Amino acid sequence: MFQKIAQSQARILLNVGSSRSSKTYSLLQHLIIKALQEPGVYSVVRKTLPALKSSAYRDFLEILKNNDLYNPNNHNKSELIYKLGESEIEFFSVDQYDKVKGRKRKDLLINEGNELSYDDFVQLSLRTTGRIYIDLNPSHDNYHWIETKIKTRSDVELTHSTYKDNPFLDQNTINEIERLKDTDQNLWRIYGLGEMGVLENLIYNHWQLVDKLPDGEKVMGLDFGYNDPSAMTEVVFKDDDIYVNEVLYETRLTNRELIGKMKSLEISQETIIYADSEDPSRIKEIQEAGFNVYPADKGKGSVKKGIDDIKGRGFYITKNSANLQKELRAYKWKEKDNEPTEEPVKFNDHLCLSGDTIIETLNGDKKIKDVLVGDYVRSQNGYNKVIDQAKTKSNAKVVKIDLSDGRHLIGTPDHPIYTTKGKKGIDSLRYDDMIMVLQDNNTKLCQKQLFSIIIDIIGMGNTMLQLVDVLKEGKDYIKQSGKITTKEKSQEDIISTIKTGTQKIIILITLNLSKQVNTYQNTLEKNGINQRSSEKNVTKEWIMLESMQTSGTDLQKELNSTKELEEWLIKTKKSTKKIVSSAEEFMKLMCHQDQSFATIIAKQELLRREDVYNITVENDNNYYANGILVKNCDSMRYAVHSHLNKSFIGFI
């Protein structure tokens, strides 16, 4: 790609290519060499400044530092100007109007050219005496000015590149691009082959651009990444409309670096932030740094519900949210038999494991290919229900890792593994990474019995909460009716029946709690756990269990003494929530005691290919595979859906 650029003599070089084809990087290398040889002013431009800083500007500085050309004395960081020999290379965005119509330049590089308007291009080109370089992914339509006003010129040379032209591209990114062949031919043409495509079945097609966010109720959304970008948005709710502004979009950020970015952005500690709930440890660390962050709802149906929340309102994006706009233009529904489904194309569908991988369930160990929907599998915070299982690819390339504790895992190169530094693809794991594993290969039978009881309690508690809501609806109906007729009398009978049934469920919960305490006490005595160094944690668990049992007993007394339905409903709901919450916290506490760490001693790509599988787990979105914690297979949706459904906010 670099040689193609150097050999071109055209006034305008239009570099069209796929994602990660090195088109921008190669253009910057060419610009640096030319600036050293031919003194002058060179400009690098993109639609918005945040997008420019996180892409071409960062790549430029990386090239200088990697080639020992960087000198901090030559770097004007406030103006984004670097003095290179007798030349100056300046970086600015087209929303900096004074610079667009400012001084003349020798050469111009327009990054992601199809983001600009034709007027932007004209103003820039009139002040460029030398050559103009434009790079882009061809995600625009046939009526875009690039097609009608640039490609038709006689002084334009078109170069084409794909990710295969980039010899330095990491394997995870290659896998990410190539998976589009199987999931979406249109996106594959644009981002894999660098060819024009028609983006059909877009999920969001009603958004409009605005200059800035209006005043209104504001929350923020945070999506964690590392190889993929960490993304942060601020969302304003005004009337029935949603306004979104991109705040952060950057790859390879550790949690410490992310917190530093958040502080530099001067995010108020009063602002509510809804973050990716799959990383509770990262959320806790950000909380401890003083930010008001909560886990977003990512339970069953939350993706579709979050999309519906946005589609049902007016939707506005700020003009400087370039990365967000780009993602919205490519976010579309999956297709089946050439028809759109109600499931979005996800970039994790290809993350999968060998069919012989062992998954621990409440009913014993199973190979992942034999796991059934409805099974409860061991995850980071307990046992959670499998809501989907499928063979995701046949004859797939796989990588095997061997750990220091004797475990091994075979999966696709990019399947995420949990480490102390966050999630990493199998192929990206380093030998010094601390990988999260179970302390013992198998959970003790007594623990499984205990977990089974807890799951029953949580299930019954949630059922009871639903019944309480039914009761309240019936009560409100009768209250609004005024005069009670035969029909309303029938309603009262129904409510009375439901109330009786609900009381029975509460009593059953109380009995299960008592049984749980006894089982736990017997487990301690049988296994001599009270003699271990973890006695302090065991005591905490015991206190929690006693609190749960007391809650159930008190609740039963309240039912026997309360006469007024309104008071009964309030107390029932409050106490039931306490029971369910305590049961969930107890299960988390037990599970976290079993967590340990191991390192890699060997990693290799296998010569054979395998059919690979994945499961989707409710609530935790992770599970243990061969005793290793793995992830199963976005920031704006977190903020909108969680804000509109505050009851889903979890507790860290």
XYZ file of C-alpha atoms in Angstrom:
652
model
C 0.000 0.000 0.000
C 2.840 2.394 0.855
C 4.466 1.788 -2.554
C 1.165 2.391 -4.397
C 0.848 5.760 -2.673
C 4.469 6.745 -3.381
C 4.156 5.915 -7.092
C 0.980 7.933 -7.663
C 1.303 11.342 -9.345
C -2.404 12.306 -9.481
C -3.668 15.537 -7.912
C -6.196 13.508 -5.857
C -5.420 10.022 -4.570
C -8.602 8.291 -3.412
C -7.668 5.372 -1.195
C -10.735 3.159 -0.783
C -10.352 0.073 1.356
C -11.668 -2.360 3.889
C -11.426 -1.989 7.625
C -7.844 -2.092 8.979
C -6.218 -2.156 5.525
C -3.436 0.261 6.634
C -4.729 2.918 4.218
C -4.510 5.765 6.785
C -1.302 4.467 8.379
C 0.459 4.172 5.000
C -0.699 7.652 3.954
C 0.709 9.109 7.184
C 4.044 7.354 6.628
C 4.166 8.824 3.109
C 3.274 12.287 4.430
C 6.065 12.160 7.052
C 8.704 11.214 4.464
C 7.491 13.910 2.069
C 7.501 16.536 4.829
C 11.141 15.703 5.603
C 12.075 16.009 1.921
C 9.870 18.910 0.796
C 9.382 21.734 3.348
C 5.875 23.092 3.698
C 2.617 22.907 5.636
C 0.801 19.569 5.588
C -2.742 19.178 6.943
C -4.539 16.096 8.257
C -8.302 16.563 8.593
C -11.342 14.633 9.770
C -14.986 15.537 10.373
C -14.679 15.912 14.169
C -11.781 16.540 16.524
C -12.429 13.642 18.971
C -12.505 11.179 16.064
C -9.320 12.678 14.602
C -7.455 12.481 17.919
C -8.378 8.831 18.449
C -7.371 7.762 14.925
C -5.002 9.545 12.513
C -3.411 11.844 15.129
C -2.639 8.938 17.458
C -1.254 6.861 14.543
C 0.946 9.780 13.470
C 2.543 10.082 16.914
C 3.005 6.304 17.074
C 4.885 6.319 13.738
C 7.185 9.109 14.945
C 7.960 7.365 18.227
C 8.497 3.956 16.621
C 11.058 5.499 14.244
C 12.818 7.681 16.859
C 11.586 10.849 15.157
C 9.538 12.230 18.033
C 10.841 15.266 19.896
C 8.509 16.792 22.527
C 10.083 20.208 21.900
C 8.674 20.131 18.360
C 5.167 19.205 19.479
C 2.543 21.895 20.083
C -0.031 19.747 21.855
C -2.589 22.490 22.351
C -2.711 23.365 18.625
C -2.055 19.793 17.418
C 0.890 20.911 15.289
C 4.181 19.027 14.921
C 7.333 20.615 13.446
C 9.162 18.014 11.360
C 12.416 19.344 9.933
C 11.471 22.541 8.110
C 7.845 21.413 7.705
C 4.765 21.622 9.882
C 2.104 18.932 10.074
C -1.181 20.211 11.494
C -4.270 18.292 12.601
C -7.731 19.861 12.708
C -11.406 19.035 12.152
C -13.843 20.632 9.703
C -15.961 21.891 12.594
C -13.030 24.261 13.354
C -14.316 26.726 10.778
C -11.469 29.224 11.114
C -8.913 26.551 10.217
C -10.891 25.217 7.246
C -10.785 28.700 5.726
C -7.343 29.455 7.141
C -3.855 29.378 5.669
C -2.728 27.582 2.532
C -1.052 24.201 2.675
C 1.148 22.051 0.483
C -0.617 18.662 0.813
C -3.879 17.592 2.438
C -4.901 14.225 3.937
C -8.642 13.776 4.550
C -9.289 10.882 6.930
C -12.637 9.032 6.462
C -13.518 11.363 3.601
C -17.118 10.224 3.201
C -17.909 11.774 6.602
C -17.378 15.264 5.136
C -19.793 17.273 3.020
C -18.910 18.347 -0.501
C -18.717 21.962 0.686
C -16.148 20.889 3.315
C -14.055 19.334 0.550
C -14.299 22.392 -1.706
C -13.186 24.804 1.031
C -10.206 22.595 1.890
C -9.172 21.908 -1.704
C -9.170 25.621 -2.629
C -6.396 26.171 -0.069
C -4.301 23.133 -1.076
C -1.534 23.816 -3.628
C -0.207 20.270 -3.827
C -1.807 16.853 -3.602
C -4.971 15.696 -1.831
C -5.187 12.242 -0.261
C -8.578 10.844 0.774
C -9.069 7.563 2.635
C -12.394 5.874 3.437
C -14.413 2.697 3.869
C -17.020 2.584 1.055
C -20.021 2.666 3.399
C -21.790 5.455 1.492
C -24.356 5.160 -1.310
C -24.038 5.730 -5.070
C -25.317 9.306 -4.732
C -22.600 10.469 -2.357
C -20.351 13.324 -3.583
C -17.369 10.936 -3.549
C -19.106 8.990 -6.325
C -20.653 11.857 -8.292
C -18.056 14.633 -7.962
C -14.678 13.012 -7.179
C -14.502 9.684 -8.997
C -15.695 11.438 -12.158
C -12.703 13.835 -12.217
C -9.826 13.280 -14.649
C -7.141 14.105 -12.065
C -8.159 11.355 -9.625
C -6.390 8.047 -9.120
C -8.201 5.309 -7.243
C -6.288 2.795 -5.120
C -7.902 -0.144 -3.410
C -6.756 -2.063 -0.337
C -8.046 -4.734 2.026
C -7.009 -5.978 5.439
C -4.784 -8.529 3.646
C -2.557 -5.646 2.543
C -1.697 -4.978 6.185
C 1.081 -7.421 7.214
C 1.050 -6.165 10.812
C -2.604 -6.885 11.576
C -3.161 -9.055 14.666
C -5.001 -12.357 14.340
C -7.940 -11.305 16.525
C -8.767 -8.422 14.195
C -8.407 -10.656 11.118
C -10.845 -13.137 12.671
C -13.249 -10.322 13.500
C -13.290 -9.095 9.905
C -13.458 -12.543 8.285
C -16.409 -13.674 10.374
C -18.530 -11.197 8.422
C -18.407 -13.667 5.501
C -20.696 -15.966 7.475
C -22.874 -13.387 9.227
C -23.465 -10.560 6.744
C -22.410 -10.486 3.101
C -23.146 -6.784 2.803
C -20.886 -5.793 5.694
C -18.285 -8.249 4.355
C -18.244 -6.415 1.021
C -17.716 -3.045 2.732
C -15.429 -3.846 5.653
C -13.819 -7.065 4.394
C -13.413 -6.515 0.656
C -13.496 -2.720 0.633
C -16.235 -2.681 -1.991
C -19.467 -0.726 -2.239
C -22.414 -2.313 -0.480
C -26.024 -1.480 0.166
C -26.818 -1.375 3.863
C -30.309 -2.852 4.185
C -32.365 -3.751 7.264
C -30.699 -1.071 9.383
C -31.898 -1.122 12.982
C -31.736 2.639 13.494
C -32.803 4.588 10.413
C -34.627 7.525 12.005
C -31.766 9.422 13.654
C -30.880 13.015 12.871
C -27.830 15.193 13.530
C -27.758 18.114 15.986
C -25.006 20.547 16.941
C -25.086 19.876 20.676
C -27.061 18.269 23.477
C -30.012 20.223 24.864
C -30.699 20.710 28.563
C -32.563 17.801 30.127
C -32.225 14.724 32.305
C -28.786 13.231 31.607
C -27.239 9.800 32.167
C -24.184 8.123 30.655
C -23.463 4.713 29.154
C -20.150 2.833 29.304
C -19.164 -0.212 27.250
C -15.874 -1.842 28.248
C -13.369 -2.955 25.640
C -9.684 -3.532 25.088
C -9.005 -4.836 21.569
C -12.451 -3.441 20.764
C -12.979 0.213 21.712
C -14.102 1.274 25.147
C -17.047 3.537 24.375
C -18.750 6.136 26.508
C -21.798 8.228 25.618
C -23.842 10.877 27.357
C -27.587 10.631 26.812
C -30.126 13.403 27.414
C -33.860 12.712 27.742
C -36.048 15.644 26.796
C -39.791 15.212 26.354
C -40.071 11.948 24.367
C -36.774 12.411 22.545
C -33.299 10.954 23.087
C -30.119 12.941 22.390
C -26.729 11.176 22.351
C -23.177 12.493 22.328
C -20.023 10.406 21.960
C -17.634 11.142 24.826
C -15.002 8.416 24.490
C -14.124 5.834 21.838
C -10.684 4.296 22.284
C -9.016 0.873 22.141
C -6.484 -0.719 24.505
C -7.531 1.121 27.640
C -6.856 -0.590 30.967
C -9.287 0.193 33.757
C -6.791 2.571 35.368
C -6.349 4.429 32.066
C -10.126 4.517 31.578
C -10.605 6.080 35.023
C -7.911 8.635 34.153
C -9.784 9.512 30.946
C -13.047 9.877 32.883
C -11.380 12.252 35.335
C -9.851 14.323 32.543
C -13.319 14.603 30.971
C -14.472 16.110 34.299
C -17.465 13.792 34.557
C -19.503 14.801 37.582
C -19.576 12.271 40.403
C -23.325 12.895 40.606
C -23.972 11.744 37.018
C -25.434 8.247 36.811
C -23.408 5.920 34.559
C -24.763 2.554 33.359
C -21.882 0.221 32.500
C -21.435 -3.197 30.927
C -22.552 -5.569 33.695
C -20.290 -8.399 32.500
C -17.324 -6.771 34.265
C -18.431 -6.245 37.899
C -14.832 -5.946 39.101
C -14.208 -3.056 36.688
C -17.434 -1.375 37.784
C -16.437 -1.700 41.438
C -13.021 -0.143 40.772
C -14.655 2.792 38.959
C -17.083 3.212 41.874
C -14.157 3.295 44.288
C -12.651 6.069 42.141
C -15.706 8.155 43.044
C -17.992 7.715 40.026
C -21.717 6.997 40.299
C -21.730 3.844 38.135
C -24.236 0.957 38.070
C -24.372 -2.301 36.072
C -26.664 -2.102 33.053
C -29.463 -4.602 32.582
C -28.226 -7.363 30.262
C -30.767 -10.037 31.145
C -32.931 -12.001 28.767
C -34.572 -9.780 26.166
C -32.651 -6.652 27.196
C -31.024 -6.161 23.771
C -34.347 -6.142 21.893
C -35.985 -4.049 24.637
C -33.133 -1.532 24.542
C -33.456 -1.210 20.775
C -37.229 -0.745 21.064
C -36.726 1.939 23.741
C -34.646 3.971 21.278
C -36.699 3.279 18.145
C -39.890 4.404 19.879
C -38.590 7.942 20.445
C -37.126 10.845 18.535
C -33.421 10.069 18.148
C -30.698 12.726 17.724
C -26.898 12.339 17.494
C -24.416 15.192 17.859
C -22.382 16.021 14.764
C -19.065 15.340 16.497
C -20.065 11.723 17.337
C -18.319 10.331 14.251
C -17.663 6.805 15.540
C -21.197 6.459 16.840
C -22.599 7.575 13.478
C -20.394 5.036 11.701
C -21.598 2.211 13.933
C -25.243 3.209 13.541
C -24.852 3.064 9.754
C -23.708 -0.556 10.021
C -25.941 -1.819 12.870
C -28.545 -4.032 11.243
C -30.837 -7.004 11.768
C -29.657 -10.534 11.039
C -31.184 -12.217 8.022
C -32.659 -15.705 7.728
C -33.900 -17.017 4.375
C -33.264 -13.504 2.971
C -35.655 -11.983 5.500
C -34.697 -9.763 8.478
C -35.041 -11.313 11.943
C -35.496 -9.512 15.279
C -31.922 -10.236 16.313
C -29.116 -7.756 15.565
C -25.873 -8.780 13.877
C -23.428 -9.190 16.760
C -19.656 -9.265 16.568
C -19.349 -12.082 19.094
C -21.327 -14.810 17.335
C -18.113 -16.494 16.234
C -16.715 -16.827 19.754
C -16.953 -20.513 20.487
C -15.403 -23.621 22.025
C -14.630 -27.209 21.086
C -17.682 -29.474 21.367
C -15.898 -31.666 23.957
C -15.395 -28.782 26.406
C -16.759 -29.767 29.833
C -19.441 -27.526 31.345
C -20.447 -27.987 34.981
C -24.228 -28.109 35.484
C -26.399 -28.758 38.525
C -27.107 -32.187 37.045
C -23.468 -33.103 36.544
C -20.772 -32.382 33.974
C -21.771 -32.177 30.310
C -19.942 -31.570 27.064
C -20.904 -28.162 25.685
C -22.401 -29.826 22.596
C -24.788 -31.744 24.906
C -25.868 -28.822 27.108
C -29.597 -28.089 26.813
C -31.588 -24.872 27.030
C -32.932 -24.770 30.597
C -29.827 -26.369 32.170
C -28.241 -24.448 35.040
C -24.478 -24.005 34.483
C -21.784 -22.729 36.807
C -20.890 -19.076 36.213
C -18.947 -16.461 38.144
C -21.786 -15.635 40.539
C -23.516 -18.988 40.887
C -25.588 -21.202 38.626
C -27.510 -19.523 35.829
C -29.950 -20.788 33.247
C -28.875 -21.540 29.670
C -31.166 -19.614 27.314
C -29.488 -20.599 24.034
C -27.116 -23.313 22.770
C -25.876 -23.862 19.244
C -23.113 -25.143 17.001
C -21.762 -21.844 15.737
C -19.334 -23.056 13.079
C -18.193 -26.266 11.397
C -14.564 -27.056 10.645
C -13.294 -23.989 12.529
C -9.680 -23.032 13.211
C -8.949 -23.539 16.931
C -6.241 -22.735 19.452
C -5.336 -24.809 22.525
C -4.031 -23.363 25.790
C -2.544 -25.372 28.697
C -2.613 -23.839 32.178
C -0.294 -24.154 35.145
C -2.947 -26.017 37.192
C -3.325 -28.798 34.594
C -6.425 -27.470 32.850
C -6.643 -26.874 29.104
C -9.099 -25.224 26.728
C -9.660 -25.450 22.964
C -11.568 -22.687 21.198
C -11.579 -20.150 18.389
C -8.683 -17.665 18.612
C -10.861 -14.778 19.720
C -13.056 -16.426 22.368
C -12.791 -14.138 25.441
C -11.208 -15.471 28.625
C -11.449 -13.608 31.934
C -8.146 -12.415 33.383
C -7.213 -9.986 36.149
C -6.687 -7.408 33.363
C -10.133 -7.928 31.841
C -11.386 -10.127 28.977
C -8.875 -11.266 26.355
C -9.184 -13.485 23.281
C -7.514 -16.893 23.629
C -4.919 -15.998 21.018
C -4.144 -12.677 22.757
C -3.339 -14.258 26.128
C 0.213 -13.729 27.386
C 2.232 -16.008 29.616
C 2.084 -13.497 32.471
C -1.723 -13.154 32.351
C -3.560 -14.349 35.491
C -6.555 -16.356 34.241
C -9.651 -16.828 36.402
C -10.387 -20.483 37.193
C -12.308 -22.584 39.703
C -10.268 -23.601 42.746
C -11.482 -27.199 42.448
C -12.353 -28.958 39.206
C -15.779 -29.944 40.530
C -18.140 -28.241 42.929
C -18.834 -30.387 46.009
C -22.146 -32.224 46.030
C -23.232 -30.464 49.219
C -22.593 -27.089 47.547
C -24.653 -28.118 44.526
C -27.529 -29.081 46.821
C -27.250 -25.697 48.480
C -27.156 -23.878 45.142
C -30.213 -25.824 44.007
C -32.145 -24.653 47.064
C -31.045 -21.055 46.497
C -32.186 -21.193 42.859
C -35.568 -22.487 44.017
C -35.839 -19.640 46.504
C -34.957 -17.018 43.890
C -37.428 -18.538 41.432
C -40.243 -18.676 43.988
C -39.455 -15.170 45.189
C -39.669 -13.753 41.674
C -42.923 -15.659 41.103
C -44.319 -14.169 44.285
C -43.354 -10.649 43.187
C -45.288 -11.202 39.969
C -48.316 -12.377 41.962
C -48.112 -9.318 44.181
C -48.238 -7.141 41.058
C -51.318 -9.071 39.903
C -52.901 -8.465 43.300
C -52.204 -4.747 43.091
C -53.724 -4.532 39.611
C -56.873 -6.268 40.879
C -57.054 -4.008 43.945
C -56.708 -0.868 41.801
C -59.428 -2.168 39.462
C -61.898 -2.621 42.333
C -60.925 0.732 43.870
C -61.657 2.524 40.588
C -64.973 0.694 40.091
C -66.645 2.353 43.074
C -69.890 0.437 43.480
C -69.224 -3.305 43.697
C -71.342 -5.387 41.315
C -71.455 -9.153 40.854
C -68.537 -8.842 38.442
C -66.409 -6.936 40.941
C -67.371 -9.400 43.656
C -65.939 -12.088 41.421
C -62.754 -10.035 41.145
C -62.515 -9.902 44.936
C -62.812 -13.676 45.056
C -60.002 -14.015 42.519
C -57.800 -11.683 44.552
C -58.549 -13.623 47.713
C -57.580 -16.875 45.966
C -54.316 -15.378 44.687
C -53.563 -13.980 48.146
C -54.012 -17.397 49.699
C -51.734 -18.940 47.069
C -49.136 -16.246 47.619
C -49.168 -16.890 51.364
C -48.467 -20.559 50.689
C -45.482 -19.647 48.519
C -44.123 -17.379 51.258
C -44.464 -20.139 53.830
C -42.689 -22.535 51.439
C -39.861 -20.038 51.071
C -39.547 -19.836 54.846
C -39.364 -23.633 55.111
C -36.714 -23.752 52.383
C -34.704 -21.120 54.195
C -34.780 -23.174 57.362
C -33.768 -26.230 55.366
C -30.965 -24.214 53.791
C -29.586 -23.169 57.175
C -29.663 -26.763 58.420
C -28.004 -28.057 55.242
C -25.319 -25.433 55.490
C -24.688 -26.203 59.165
C -24.381 -29.917 58.387
C -21.998 -29.116 55.518
C -19.720 -27.160 57.842
C -19.629 -29.951 60.420
C -19.218 -32.722 57.852
C -16.348 -31.047 55.988
C -14.692 -29.341 58.936
C -14.854 -26.036 57.112
C -14.929 -24.116 60.401
C -11.345 -25.246 60.989
C -10.123 -23.627 57.764
C -8.460 -20.245 57.395
C -11.627 -19.037 55.659
C -13.566 -19.120 58.956
C -14.145 -15.368 58.793
C -15.915 -15.670 55.436
C -17.932 -18.655 56.663
C -19.152 -16.562 59.607
C -20.291 -13.844 57.197
C -22.225 -16.448 55.217
C -23.831 -17.802 58.389
C -24.938 -14.316 59.482
C -26.420 -13.785 56.031
C -28.357 -17.042 56.244
C -29.723 -16.172 59.671
C -30.811 -12.785 58.315
C -32.608 -14.502 55.453
C -34.388 -16.912 57.800
C -35.474 -14.054 60.049
C -36.850 -12.193 57.041
C -38.999 -15.180 56.137
C -40.287 -15.664 59.689
C -41.124 -11.986 60.111
C -42.907 -11.991 56.798
C -45.095 -14.921 57.847
C -46.083 -13.045 61.047
C -46.925 -9.957 59.032
C -49.260 -11.956 56.807
C -51.123 -13.294 59.806
C -51.540 -9.897 61.475
C -52.086 -7.463 58.588
C -55.671 -6.815 57.570
C -55.401 -4.000 55.099
C -54.529 -5.144 51.591
C -52.488 -2.015 50.791
C -50.215 -2.509 53.800
C -49.954 -6.215 53.053
C -48.830 -5.559 49.462
C -46.135 -3.068 50.462
C -44.666 -5.296 53.187
C -44.844 -8.426 51.048
C -42.991 -6.860 48.136
C -40.335 -5.287 50.341
C -39.630 -8.470 52.303
C -39.657 -10.710 49.232
C -37.142 -8.488 47.469
C -34.940 -8.745 50.541
C -35.129 -12.542 50.492
C -34.318 -12.775 46.777
C -31.480 -10.257 47.068
C -29.997 -12.041 50.077
C -30.174 -15.408 48.295
C -28.389 -13.988 45.253
C -25.710 -12.325 47.371
C -25.154 -15.529 49.335
C -24.646 -17.528 46.135
C -22.168 -14.921 44.840
C -20.231 -15.036 48.112
C -19.923 -18.822 48.015
C -18.836 -18.769 44.365
C -16.214 -16.072 44.802
C -14.587 -18.175 47.547
C -14.031 -20.915 44.963
C -12.304 -18.610 42.459
C -8.580 -18.978 41.850
C -6.022 -18.084 39.179
C -3.637 -19.879 36.814
C -1.145 -18.926 34.099
C -0.490 -20.290 30.611
C 2.365 -22.767 30.130
C 1.657 -23.536 26.450
C -0.391 -22.125 23.555
C -0.636 -23.509 20.041
C -2.826 -23.378 16.949
C -3.991 -26.933 16.249
C -3.519 -28.473 12.812
C -6.927 -30.120 12.983
C -10.174 -28.195 12.659
C -13.213 -28.730 14.871
C -16.925 -28.041 15.078
C -17.351 -25.386 17.740
C -20.239 -24.463 20.045
C -21.393 -21.726 22.381
C -24.062 -21.200 24.990
C -25.816 -18.050 26.149
C -26.249 -17.787 29.908
C -28.853 -15.642 31.643
C -27.779 -12.831 33.993
C -23.998 -13.395 34.250
C -23.163 -13.680 30.525
C -20.249 -15.948 31.410
C -19.643 -19.565 32.420
C -16.878 -21.968 33.415
C -15.550 -24.153 30.583
C -13.123 -26.875 31.729
C -13.032 -24.857 34.963
C -11.878 -21.684 33.137
C -14.080 -18.564 33.227
C -15.118 -17.560 29.691
C -17.557 -15.067 28.190
C -20.635 -16.204 26.305
C -21.611 -15.180 23.003
C -23.164 -1.361 23.440
C -22.899 1.999 25.591
C -25.842 4.058 24.221
C -28.312 1.170 24.656
C -27.049 0.543 28.219
C -27.800 4.131 29.178
C -31.229 4.341 27.525
C -32.598 0.939 28.514
C -31.306 1.001 32.097
C -32.504 4.571 32.670
C -35.991 3.759 31.401
C -36.070 0.518 33.421
C -34.447 1.538 36.702
C -35.785 -1.532 38.506
C -33.169 -3.590 36.666
C -30.190 -1.851 38.255
C -28.217 -4.515 40.119
C -26.051 -4.263 43.182
C -22.286 -4.630 43.199
